[in-house]
Structure formats: structure tokens, C-alpha cells
Tab-separated table of C-alpha atoms in Angstrom:
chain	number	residue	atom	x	y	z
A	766	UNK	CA	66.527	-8.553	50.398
A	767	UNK	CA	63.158	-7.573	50.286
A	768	UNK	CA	61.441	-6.824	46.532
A	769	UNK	CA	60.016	-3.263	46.155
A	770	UNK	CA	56.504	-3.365	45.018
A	771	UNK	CA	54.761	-0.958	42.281
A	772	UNK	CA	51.270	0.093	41.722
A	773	UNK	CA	49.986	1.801	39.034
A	774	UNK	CA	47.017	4.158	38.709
A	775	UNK	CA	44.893	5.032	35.944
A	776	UNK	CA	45.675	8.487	34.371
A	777	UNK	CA	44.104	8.416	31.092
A	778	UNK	CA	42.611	5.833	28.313
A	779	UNK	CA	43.982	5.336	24.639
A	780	UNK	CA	41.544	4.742	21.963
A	781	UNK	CA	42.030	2.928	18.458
A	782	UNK	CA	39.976	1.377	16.416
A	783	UNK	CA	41.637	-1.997	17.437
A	784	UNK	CA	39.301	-4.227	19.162
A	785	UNK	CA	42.578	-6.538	20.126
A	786	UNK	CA	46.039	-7.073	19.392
A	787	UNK	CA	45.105	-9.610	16.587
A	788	UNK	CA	45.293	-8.376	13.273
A	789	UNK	CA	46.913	-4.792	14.877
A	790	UNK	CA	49.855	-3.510	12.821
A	791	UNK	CA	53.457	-3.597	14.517
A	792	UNK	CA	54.653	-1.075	13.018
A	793	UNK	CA	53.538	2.669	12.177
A	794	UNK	CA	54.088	2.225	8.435
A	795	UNK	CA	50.948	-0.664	8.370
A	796	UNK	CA	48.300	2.150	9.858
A	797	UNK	CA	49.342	5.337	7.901
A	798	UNK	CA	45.129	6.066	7.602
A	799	UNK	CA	44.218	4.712	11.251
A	800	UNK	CA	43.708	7.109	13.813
A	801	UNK	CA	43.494	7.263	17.777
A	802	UNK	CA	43.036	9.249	20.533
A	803	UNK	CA	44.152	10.064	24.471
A	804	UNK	CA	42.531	10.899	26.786
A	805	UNK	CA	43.946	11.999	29.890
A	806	UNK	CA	41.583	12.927	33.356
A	807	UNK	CA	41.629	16.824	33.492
A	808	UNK	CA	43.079	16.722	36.944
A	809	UNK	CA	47.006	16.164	34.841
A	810	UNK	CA	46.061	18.843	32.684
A	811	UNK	CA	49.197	20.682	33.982
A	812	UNK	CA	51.519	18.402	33.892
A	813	UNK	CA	50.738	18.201	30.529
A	814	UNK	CA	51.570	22.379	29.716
A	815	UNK	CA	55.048	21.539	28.095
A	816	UNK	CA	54.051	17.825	26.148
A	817	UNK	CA	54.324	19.920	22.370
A	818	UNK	CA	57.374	20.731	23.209
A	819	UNK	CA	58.737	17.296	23.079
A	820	UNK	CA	59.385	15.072	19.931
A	821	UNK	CA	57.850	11.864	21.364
A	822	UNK	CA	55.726	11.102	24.432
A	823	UNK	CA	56.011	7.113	25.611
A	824	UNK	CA	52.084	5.940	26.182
């Protein structure tokens, strides 16, 4: 049986202040004062009309 094969594209970047995964906290209680950010290209803007809506989003 043949395998299915899956590519990925590029939507959108996430940025911490984490350089690498060394030293990064594993859980959200070890970076209550670290912030981040997404940023996702303007062309999904509308599939992102609803995202508040939701009590999580998976990144």
C-alpha cells in the first residue's frame, strides 16, 4: 500500500524571546512574565474572523 505524503506551507511565524529550546520553560506556569507574538500573512486574515471565539487555538 502506498504511503500518502504531506507538505506543509508556511502560514505565519511565532515569536518568543527564546533563542532555542534550551533553557525554554515546559510549562506555562515557568513564563508567567514572558511574552510572544503571531504573526500570520494577511492573505488568512479571514480565516481567522471567528479565532476569539474559541478557548484555545493549537500553534
Amino acid at each position: 500500500m502506498p504511503k500518502d505524503t504531506f507538505s506543509y506551507e508556511s502560514i505565519g511565524v511565532i515569536r518568543t524571546p527564546f533563542e532555542s529550546a534550551e533553557g525554554m520553560p515546559i510549562q506555562p506556569i515557568g513564563a508567567d512574565s514572558v511574552t510572544g507574538t503571531v504573526e500570520i500573512e494577511a492573505s488568512y486574515a479571514d480565516g481567522l474572523a471567528d479565532l476569539a471565539e474559541f478557548s484555545h487555538c493549537m500553534l
